mmCIF file of C-alpha atoms in Angstrom:
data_model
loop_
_atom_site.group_PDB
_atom_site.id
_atom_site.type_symbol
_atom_site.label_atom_id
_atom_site.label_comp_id
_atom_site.label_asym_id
_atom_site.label_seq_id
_atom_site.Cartn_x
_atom_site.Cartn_y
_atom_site.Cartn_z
ATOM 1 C CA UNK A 1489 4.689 5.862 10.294
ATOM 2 C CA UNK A 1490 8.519 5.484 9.255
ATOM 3 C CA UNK A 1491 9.364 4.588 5.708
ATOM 4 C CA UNK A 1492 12.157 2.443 6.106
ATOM 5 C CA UNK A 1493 13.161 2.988 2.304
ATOM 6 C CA UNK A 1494 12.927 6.751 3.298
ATOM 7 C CA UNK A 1495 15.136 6.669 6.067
ATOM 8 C CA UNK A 1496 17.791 5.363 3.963
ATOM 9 C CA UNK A 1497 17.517 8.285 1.573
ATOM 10 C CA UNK A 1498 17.638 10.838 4.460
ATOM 11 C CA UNK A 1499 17.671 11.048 8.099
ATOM 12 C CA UNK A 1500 16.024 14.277 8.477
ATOM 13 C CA UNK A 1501 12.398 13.277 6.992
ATOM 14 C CA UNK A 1502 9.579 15.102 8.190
ATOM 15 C CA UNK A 1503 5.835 14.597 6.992
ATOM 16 C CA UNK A 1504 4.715 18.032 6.686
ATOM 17 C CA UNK A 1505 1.342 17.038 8.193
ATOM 18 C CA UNK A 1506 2.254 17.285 11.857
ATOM 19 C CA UNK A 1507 -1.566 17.889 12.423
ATOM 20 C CA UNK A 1508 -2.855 14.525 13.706
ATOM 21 C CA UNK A 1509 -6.014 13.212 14.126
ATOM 22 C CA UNK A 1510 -5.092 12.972 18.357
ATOM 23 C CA UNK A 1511 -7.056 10.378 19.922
ATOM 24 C CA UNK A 1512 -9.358 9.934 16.930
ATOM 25 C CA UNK A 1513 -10.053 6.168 15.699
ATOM 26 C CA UNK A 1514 -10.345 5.011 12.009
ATOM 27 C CA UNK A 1515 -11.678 2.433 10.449
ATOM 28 C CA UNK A 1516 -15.412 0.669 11.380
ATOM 29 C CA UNK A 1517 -14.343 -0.309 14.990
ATOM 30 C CA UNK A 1518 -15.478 -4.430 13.701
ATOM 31 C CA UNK A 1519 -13.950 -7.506 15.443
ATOM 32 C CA UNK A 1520 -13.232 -8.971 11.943
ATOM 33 C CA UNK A 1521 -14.844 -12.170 12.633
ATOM 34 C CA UNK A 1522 -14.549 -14.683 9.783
ATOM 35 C CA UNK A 1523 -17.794 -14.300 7.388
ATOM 36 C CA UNK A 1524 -18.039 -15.191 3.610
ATOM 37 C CA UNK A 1525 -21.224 -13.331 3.219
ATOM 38 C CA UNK A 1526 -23.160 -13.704 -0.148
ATOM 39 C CA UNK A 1527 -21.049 -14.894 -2.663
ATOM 40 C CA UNK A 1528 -21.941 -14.446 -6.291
ATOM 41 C CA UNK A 1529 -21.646 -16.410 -9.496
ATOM 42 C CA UNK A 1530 -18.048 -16.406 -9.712
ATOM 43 C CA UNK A 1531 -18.389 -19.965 -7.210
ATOM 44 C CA UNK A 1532 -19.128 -21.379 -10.952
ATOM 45 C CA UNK A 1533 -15.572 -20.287 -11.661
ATOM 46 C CA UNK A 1534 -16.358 -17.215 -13.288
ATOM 47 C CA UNK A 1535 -14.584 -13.938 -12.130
ATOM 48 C CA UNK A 1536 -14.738 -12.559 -8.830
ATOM 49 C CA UNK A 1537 -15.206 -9.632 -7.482
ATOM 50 C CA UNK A 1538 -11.602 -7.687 -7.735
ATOM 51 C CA UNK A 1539 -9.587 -6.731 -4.661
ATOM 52 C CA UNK A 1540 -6.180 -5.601 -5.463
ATOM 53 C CA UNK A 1541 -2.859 -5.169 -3.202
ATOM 54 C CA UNK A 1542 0.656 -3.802 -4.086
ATOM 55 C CA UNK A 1543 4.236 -4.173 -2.006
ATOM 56 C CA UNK A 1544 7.401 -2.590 -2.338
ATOM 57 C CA UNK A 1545 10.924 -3.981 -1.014
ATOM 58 C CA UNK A 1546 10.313 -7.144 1.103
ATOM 59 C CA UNK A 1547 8.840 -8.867 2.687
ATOM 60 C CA UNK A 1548 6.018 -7.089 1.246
ATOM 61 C CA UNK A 1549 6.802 -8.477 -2.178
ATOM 62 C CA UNK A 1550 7.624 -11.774 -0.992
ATOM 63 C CA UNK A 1551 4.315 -12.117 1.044
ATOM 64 C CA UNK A 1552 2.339 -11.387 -1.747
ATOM 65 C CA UNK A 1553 3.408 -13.842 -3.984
ATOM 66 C CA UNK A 1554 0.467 -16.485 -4.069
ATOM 67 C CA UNK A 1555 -1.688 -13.784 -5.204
ATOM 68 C CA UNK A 1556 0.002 -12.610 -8.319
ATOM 69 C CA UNK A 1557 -0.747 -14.103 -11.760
ATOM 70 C CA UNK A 1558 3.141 -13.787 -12.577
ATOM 71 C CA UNK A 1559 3.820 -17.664 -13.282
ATOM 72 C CA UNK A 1560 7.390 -15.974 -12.619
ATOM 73 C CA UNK A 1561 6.742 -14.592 -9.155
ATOM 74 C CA UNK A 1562 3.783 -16.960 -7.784
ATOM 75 C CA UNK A 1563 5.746 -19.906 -6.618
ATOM 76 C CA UNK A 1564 3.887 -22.064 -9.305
ATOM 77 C CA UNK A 1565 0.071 -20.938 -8.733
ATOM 78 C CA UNK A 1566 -2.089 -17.985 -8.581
ATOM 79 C CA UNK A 1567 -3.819 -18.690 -5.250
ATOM 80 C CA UNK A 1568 -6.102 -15.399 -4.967
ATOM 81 C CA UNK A 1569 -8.877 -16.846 -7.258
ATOM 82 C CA UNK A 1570 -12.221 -17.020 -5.239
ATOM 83 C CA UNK A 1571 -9.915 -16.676 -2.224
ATOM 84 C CA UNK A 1572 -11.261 -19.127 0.595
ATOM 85 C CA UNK A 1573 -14.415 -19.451 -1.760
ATOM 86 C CA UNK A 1574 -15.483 -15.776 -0.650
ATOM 87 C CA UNK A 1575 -16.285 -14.382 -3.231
ATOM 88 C CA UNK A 1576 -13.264 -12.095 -4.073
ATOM 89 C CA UNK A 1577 -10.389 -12.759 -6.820
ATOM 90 C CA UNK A 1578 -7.028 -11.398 -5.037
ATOM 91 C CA UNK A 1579 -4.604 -10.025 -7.702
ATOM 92 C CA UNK A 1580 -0.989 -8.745 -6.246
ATOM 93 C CA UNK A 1581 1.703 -6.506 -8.064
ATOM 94 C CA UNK A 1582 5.245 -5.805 -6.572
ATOM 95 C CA UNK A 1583 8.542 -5.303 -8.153
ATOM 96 C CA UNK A 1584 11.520 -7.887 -8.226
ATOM 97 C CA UNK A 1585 15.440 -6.775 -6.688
ATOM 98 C CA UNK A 1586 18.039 -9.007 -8.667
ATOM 99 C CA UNK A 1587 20.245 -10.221 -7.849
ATOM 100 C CA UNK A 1588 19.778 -11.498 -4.200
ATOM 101 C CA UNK A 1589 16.365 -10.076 -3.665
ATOM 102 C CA UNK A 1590 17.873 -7.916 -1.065
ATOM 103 C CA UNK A 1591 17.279 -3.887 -1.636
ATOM 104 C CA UNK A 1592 18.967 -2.988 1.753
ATOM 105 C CA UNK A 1593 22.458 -3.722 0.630
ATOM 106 C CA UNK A 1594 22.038 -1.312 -2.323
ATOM 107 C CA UNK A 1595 22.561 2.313 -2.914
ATOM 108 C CA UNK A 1596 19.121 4.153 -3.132
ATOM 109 C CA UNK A 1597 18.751 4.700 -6.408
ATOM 110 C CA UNK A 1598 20.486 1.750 -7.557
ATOM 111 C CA UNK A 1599 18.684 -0.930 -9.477
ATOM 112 C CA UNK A 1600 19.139 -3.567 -6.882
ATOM 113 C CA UNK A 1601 17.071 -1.297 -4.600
ATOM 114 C CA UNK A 1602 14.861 0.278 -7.195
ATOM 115 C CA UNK A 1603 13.422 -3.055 -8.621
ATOM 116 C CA UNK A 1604 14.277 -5.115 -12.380
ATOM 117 C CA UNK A 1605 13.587 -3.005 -14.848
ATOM 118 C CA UNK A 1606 9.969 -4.736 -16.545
ATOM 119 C CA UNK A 1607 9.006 -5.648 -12.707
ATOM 120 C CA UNK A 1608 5.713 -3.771 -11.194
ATOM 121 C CA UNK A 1609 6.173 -1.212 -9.486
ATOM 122 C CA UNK A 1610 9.280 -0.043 -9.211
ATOM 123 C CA UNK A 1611 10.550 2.464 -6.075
ATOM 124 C CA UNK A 1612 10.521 5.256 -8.469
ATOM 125 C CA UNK A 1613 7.882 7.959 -8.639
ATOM 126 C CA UNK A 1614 7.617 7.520 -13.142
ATOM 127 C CA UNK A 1615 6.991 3.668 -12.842
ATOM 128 C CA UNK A 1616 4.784 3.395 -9.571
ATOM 129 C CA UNK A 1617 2.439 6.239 -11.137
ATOM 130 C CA UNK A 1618 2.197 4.718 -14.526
ATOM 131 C CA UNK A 1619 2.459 1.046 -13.201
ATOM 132 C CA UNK A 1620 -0.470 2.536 -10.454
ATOM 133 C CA UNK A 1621 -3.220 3.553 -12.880
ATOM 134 C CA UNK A 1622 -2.340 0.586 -15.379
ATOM 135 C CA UNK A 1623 -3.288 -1.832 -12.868
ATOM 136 C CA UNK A 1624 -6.180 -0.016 -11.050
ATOM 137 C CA UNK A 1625 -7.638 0.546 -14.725
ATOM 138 C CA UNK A 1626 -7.352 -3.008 -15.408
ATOM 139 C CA UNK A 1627 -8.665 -4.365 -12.759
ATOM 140 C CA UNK A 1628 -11.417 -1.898 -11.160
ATOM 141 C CA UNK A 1629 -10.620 -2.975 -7.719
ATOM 142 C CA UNK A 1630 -13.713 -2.668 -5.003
ATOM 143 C CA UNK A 1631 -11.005 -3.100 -2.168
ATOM 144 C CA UNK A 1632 -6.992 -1.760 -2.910
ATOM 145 C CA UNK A 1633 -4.686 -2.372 0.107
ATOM 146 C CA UNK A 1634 -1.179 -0.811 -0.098
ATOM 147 C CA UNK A 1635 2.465 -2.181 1.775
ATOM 148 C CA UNK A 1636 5.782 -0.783 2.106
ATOM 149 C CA UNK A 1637 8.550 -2.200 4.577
ATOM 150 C CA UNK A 1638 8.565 -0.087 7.421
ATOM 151 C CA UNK A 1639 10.731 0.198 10.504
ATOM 152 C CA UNK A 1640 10.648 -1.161 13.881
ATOM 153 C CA UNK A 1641 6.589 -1.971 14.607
ATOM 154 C CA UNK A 1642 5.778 -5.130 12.444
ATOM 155 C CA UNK A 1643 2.464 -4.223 12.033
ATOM 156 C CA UNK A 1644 1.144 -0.615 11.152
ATOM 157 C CA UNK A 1645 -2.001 0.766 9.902
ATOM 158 C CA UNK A 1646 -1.631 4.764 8.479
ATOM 159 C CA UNK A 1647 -4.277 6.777 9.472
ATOM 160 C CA UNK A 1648 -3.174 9.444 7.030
ATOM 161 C CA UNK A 1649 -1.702 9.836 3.478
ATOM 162 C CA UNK A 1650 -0.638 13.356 2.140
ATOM 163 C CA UNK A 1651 -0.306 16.864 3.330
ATOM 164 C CA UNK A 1652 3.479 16.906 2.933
ATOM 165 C CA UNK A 1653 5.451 20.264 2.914
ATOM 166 C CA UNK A 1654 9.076 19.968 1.940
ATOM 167 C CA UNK A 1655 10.485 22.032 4.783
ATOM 168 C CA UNK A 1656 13.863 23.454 3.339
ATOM 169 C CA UNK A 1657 11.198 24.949 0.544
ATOM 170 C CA UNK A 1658 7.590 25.314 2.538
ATOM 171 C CA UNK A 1659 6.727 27.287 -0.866
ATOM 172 C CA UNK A 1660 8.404 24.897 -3.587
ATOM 173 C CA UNK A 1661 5.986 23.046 -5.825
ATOM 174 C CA UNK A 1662 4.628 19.988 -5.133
ATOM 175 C CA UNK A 1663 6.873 18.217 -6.595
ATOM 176 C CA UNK A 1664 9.784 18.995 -4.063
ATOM 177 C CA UNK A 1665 7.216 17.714 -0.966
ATOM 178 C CA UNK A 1666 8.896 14.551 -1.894
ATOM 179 C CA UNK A 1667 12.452 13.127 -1.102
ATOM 180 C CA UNK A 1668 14.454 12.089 -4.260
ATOM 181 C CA UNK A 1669 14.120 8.289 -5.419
ATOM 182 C CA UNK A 1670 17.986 9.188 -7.192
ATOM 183 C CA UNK A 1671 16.821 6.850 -9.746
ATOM 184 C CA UNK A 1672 16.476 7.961 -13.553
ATOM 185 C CA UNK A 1673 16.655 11.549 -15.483
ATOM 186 C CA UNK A 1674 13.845 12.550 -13.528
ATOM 187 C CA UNK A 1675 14.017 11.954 -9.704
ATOM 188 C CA UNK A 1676 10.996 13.414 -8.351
ATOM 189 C CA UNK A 1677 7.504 13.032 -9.574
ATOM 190 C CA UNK A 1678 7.238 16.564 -11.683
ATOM 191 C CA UNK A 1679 3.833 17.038 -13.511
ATOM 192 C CA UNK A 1680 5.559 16.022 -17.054
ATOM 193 C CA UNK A 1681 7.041 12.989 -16.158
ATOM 194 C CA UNK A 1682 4.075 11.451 -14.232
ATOM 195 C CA UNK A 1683 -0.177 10.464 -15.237
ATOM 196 C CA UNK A 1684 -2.138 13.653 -14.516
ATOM 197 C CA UNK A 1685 -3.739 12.182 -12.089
ATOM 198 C CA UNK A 1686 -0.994 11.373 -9.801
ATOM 199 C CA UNK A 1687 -0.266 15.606 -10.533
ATOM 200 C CA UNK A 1688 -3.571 16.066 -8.577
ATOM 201 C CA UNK A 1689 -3.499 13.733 -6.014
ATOM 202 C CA UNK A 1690 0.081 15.391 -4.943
ATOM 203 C CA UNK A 1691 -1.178 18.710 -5.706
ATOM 204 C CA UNK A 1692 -4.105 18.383 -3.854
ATOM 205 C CA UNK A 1693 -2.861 16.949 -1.152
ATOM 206 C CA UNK A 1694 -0.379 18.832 0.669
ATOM 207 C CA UNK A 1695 0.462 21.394 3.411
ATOM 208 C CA UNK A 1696 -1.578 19.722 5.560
ATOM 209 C CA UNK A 1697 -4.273 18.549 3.666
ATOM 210 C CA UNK A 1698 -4.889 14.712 3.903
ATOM 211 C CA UNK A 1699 -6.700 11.909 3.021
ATOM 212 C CA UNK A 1700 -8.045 9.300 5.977
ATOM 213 C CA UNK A 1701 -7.942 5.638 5.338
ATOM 214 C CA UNK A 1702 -10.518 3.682 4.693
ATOM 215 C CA UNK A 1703 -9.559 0.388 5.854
ATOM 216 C CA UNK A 1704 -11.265 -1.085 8.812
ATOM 217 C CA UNK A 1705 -8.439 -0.166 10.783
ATOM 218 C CA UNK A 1706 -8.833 -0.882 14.324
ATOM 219 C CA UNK A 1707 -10.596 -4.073 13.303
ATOM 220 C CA UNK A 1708 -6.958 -5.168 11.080
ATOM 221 C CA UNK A 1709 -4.863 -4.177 14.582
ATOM 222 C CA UNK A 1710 -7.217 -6.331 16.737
ATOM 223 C CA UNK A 1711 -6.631 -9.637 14.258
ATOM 224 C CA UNK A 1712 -2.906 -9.117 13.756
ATOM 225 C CA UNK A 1713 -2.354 -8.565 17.431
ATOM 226 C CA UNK A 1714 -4.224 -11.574 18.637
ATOM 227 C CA UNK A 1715 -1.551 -13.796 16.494
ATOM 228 C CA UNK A 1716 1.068 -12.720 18.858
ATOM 229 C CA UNK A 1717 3.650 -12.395 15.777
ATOM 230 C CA UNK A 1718 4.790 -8.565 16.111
ATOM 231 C CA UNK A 1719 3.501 -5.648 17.308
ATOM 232 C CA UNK A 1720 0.618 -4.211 15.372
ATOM 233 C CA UNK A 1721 -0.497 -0.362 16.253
ATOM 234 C CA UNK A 1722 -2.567 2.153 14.376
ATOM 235 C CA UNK A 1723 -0.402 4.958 12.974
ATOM 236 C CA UNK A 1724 -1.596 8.332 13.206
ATOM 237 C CA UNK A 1725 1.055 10.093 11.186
ATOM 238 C CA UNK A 1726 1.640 9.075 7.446
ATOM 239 C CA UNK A 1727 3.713 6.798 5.258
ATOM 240 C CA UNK A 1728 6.283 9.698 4.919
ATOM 241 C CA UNK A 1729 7.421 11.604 1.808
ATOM 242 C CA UNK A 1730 9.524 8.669 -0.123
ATOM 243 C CA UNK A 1731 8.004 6.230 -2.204
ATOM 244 C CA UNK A 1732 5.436 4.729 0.537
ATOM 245 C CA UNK A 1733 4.134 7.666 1.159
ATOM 246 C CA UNK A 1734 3.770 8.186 -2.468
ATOM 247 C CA UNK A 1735 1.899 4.717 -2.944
ATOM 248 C CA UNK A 1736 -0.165 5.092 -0.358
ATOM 249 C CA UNK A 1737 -1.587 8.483 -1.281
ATOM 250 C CA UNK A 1738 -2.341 7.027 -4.490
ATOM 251 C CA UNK A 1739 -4.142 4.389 -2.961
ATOM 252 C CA UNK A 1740 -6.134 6.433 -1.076
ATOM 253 C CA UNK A 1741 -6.648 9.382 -4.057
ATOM 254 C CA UNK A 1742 -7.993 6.261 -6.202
ATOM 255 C CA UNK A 1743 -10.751 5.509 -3.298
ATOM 256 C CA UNK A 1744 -11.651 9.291 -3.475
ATOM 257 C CA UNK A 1745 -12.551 9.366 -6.871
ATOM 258 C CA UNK A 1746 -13.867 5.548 -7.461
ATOM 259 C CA UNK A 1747 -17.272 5.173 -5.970
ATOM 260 C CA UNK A 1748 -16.846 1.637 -6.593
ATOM 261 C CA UNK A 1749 -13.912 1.429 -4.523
ATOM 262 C CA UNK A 1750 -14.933 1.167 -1.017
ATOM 263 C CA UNK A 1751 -11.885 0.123 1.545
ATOM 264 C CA UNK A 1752 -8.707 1.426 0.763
ATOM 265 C CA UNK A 1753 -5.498 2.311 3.009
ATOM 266 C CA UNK A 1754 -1.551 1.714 3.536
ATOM 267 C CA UNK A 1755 -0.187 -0.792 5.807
ATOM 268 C CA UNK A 1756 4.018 -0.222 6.642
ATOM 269 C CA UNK A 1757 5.611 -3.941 7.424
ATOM 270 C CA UNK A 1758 8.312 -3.694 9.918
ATOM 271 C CA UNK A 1759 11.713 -4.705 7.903
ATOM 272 C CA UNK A 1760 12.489 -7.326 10.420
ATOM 273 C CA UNK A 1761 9.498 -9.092 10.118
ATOM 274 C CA UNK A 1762 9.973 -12.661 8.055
ATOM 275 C CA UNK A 1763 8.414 -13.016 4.597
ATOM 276 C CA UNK A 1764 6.680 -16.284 6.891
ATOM 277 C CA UNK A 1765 4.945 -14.413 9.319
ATOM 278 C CA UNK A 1766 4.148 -11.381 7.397
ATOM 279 C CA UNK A 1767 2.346 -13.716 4.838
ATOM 280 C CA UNK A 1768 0.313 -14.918 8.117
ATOM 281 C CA UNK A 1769 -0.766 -11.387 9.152
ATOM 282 C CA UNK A 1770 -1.254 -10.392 5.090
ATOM 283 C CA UNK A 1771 -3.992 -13.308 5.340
ATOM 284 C CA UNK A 1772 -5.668 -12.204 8.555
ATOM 285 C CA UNK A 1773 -5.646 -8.500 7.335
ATOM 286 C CA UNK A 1774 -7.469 -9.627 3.870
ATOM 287 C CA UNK A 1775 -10.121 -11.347 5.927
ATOM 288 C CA UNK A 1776 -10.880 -8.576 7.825
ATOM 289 C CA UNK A 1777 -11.133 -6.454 4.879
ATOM 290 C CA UNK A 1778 -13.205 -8.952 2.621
ATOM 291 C CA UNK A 1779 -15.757 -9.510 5.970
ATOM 292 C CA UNK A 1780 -15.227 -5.302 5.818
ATOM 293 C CA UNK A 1781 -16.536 -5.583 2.181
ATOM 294 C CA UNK A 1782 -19.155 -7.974 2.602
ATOM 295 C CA UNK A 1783 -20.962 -5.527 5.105
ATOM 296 C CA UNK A 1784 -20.311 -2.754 2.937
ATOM 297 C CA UNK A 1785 -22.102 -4.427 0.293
ATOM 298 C CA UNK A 1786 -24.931 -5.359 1.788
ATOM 299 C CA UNK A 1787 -25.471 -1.799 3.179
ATOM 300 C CA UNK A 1788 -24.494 -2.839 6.603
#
């Protein structure tokens, strides 16, 4: 899938991981049919169980809103507690673009297109890993979905995360798999400058090597396409080697070594898509996942 951040920052981006998974599907192949499943104490308004989602430039960050705790970013009220009473506390993180919430009409690099400085998650490879494991440490999430704006499809699903190979330097370390973010002293994420376990994940995961999603994948594509919004497809590339390929291996490297983490993936939101609808297809996709989860769960 096309980063549209990335294809700001260069026009000749290649994943390094041009071995697909062909005709292969993903996911658990489920219709996504609206069920709460067994909910647990947290109906008495203690907490839920923890699902966690991050965004990058809009509308990612602007369709997440009713799910962060921010009083400064949720419009006025965290709405991801016991979300539609099933069972699961929704807690968002996303960064903030001053001044017109617009990253597109600033330089990469800039910090109009980088994110406020104290915002989460910031399009740079220091603050997304530390601002990463902060939040997944915190909260311990069973379910972590990842977004980026995308490009042209409104709706896309990556199949894959990783196995990048920067191809001007197939042997350079894997630091320089990645495209610049142009932002900072330090603009690409070299093992000093970000948590050692971002090191491995990149590391690890490269030349080829990936990780698969774990979302329910073809069951998300079914419920976003039958609201007739935008087009909604099943990537089987990866987010790319800027900053949402960079979140969404992280997203993925966290399911790998979290047994308690059991549906993760990256979803790219096409940049032309309005914070409106996208918020509609956010919804659909979290039901899918939390009916996902309540299988899983029950060993189903």
């Amino acid at each position: 899938g096309s980063d549209g951040s990335a294809s700001e920052a260069t026009t000749a981006e290649t994943t390094g991981a041009s071995e697909t998974t062909g005709g292969e599907t993903t996911g658990d192949g489920t219709t996504g049919e609206e069920t709460t499943g067994e909910l647990d104490l947290c109906q008495d308004g203690g907490p839920c169980t923890p699902v966690v989602v991050m965004g990058y430039w809009p509308p990612t960050n602007e369709m997440l809103r009713p799910w962060s705790q921010n009083p400064a970013q949720n419009l006025g009220a965290w709405e991801g507690k016991n979300w539609e009473g099933r069972g699961y506390d929704i807690f968002a993180f996303f960064p903030e673009f001053p001044p017109d919430g617009d990253p597109s009409n600033d330089p990469i690099g800039a910090p109009g297109s980088v994110g406020a400085d104290g915002s989460d998650l910031q399009v740079d490879y220091q603050d997304t890993s530390r601002d990463f494991w902060r939040i997944v440490e915190e909260h311990e999430p069973v379910a972590l979905v990842t977004t980026s704006r995308g490009g042209v499809i409104g709706w896309e699903v990556e199949a894959l995360e990783g196995g990048h190979q920067n191809p001007d330097l197939p042997d350079g370390p894997p630091e320089l798999d990645w495209i610049s973010d142009q932002y900072g002293a330090e603009t690409f994420p070299s093992e000093s400058s970000v948590d050692p376990r971002t090191w491995d994940a990149i590391s690890t995961y490269r030349h080829g090597v990936t990780l698969e999603t774990q979302l329910p994948a073809d069951a998300i594509v079914e419920a976003v396409s039958q609201l007739g919004l935008v087009s909604a497809q099943l990537d089987y590339g990866t987010s790319g080697r800027y900053l949402s390929g960079f979140l969404g291996l992280h997203g993925l490297y966290y399911n790998s070594v979290t047994p308690g983490n059991l549906v993760a993936g990256h979803i790219h939101v096409g940049k032309d898509v309005s914070s409106v609808d996208a918020r509609v297809m956010i919804e659909a996709t979290m039901r899918v996942v939390l009916s996902s989860l309540d299988r899983a769960r029950d060993g189903g």
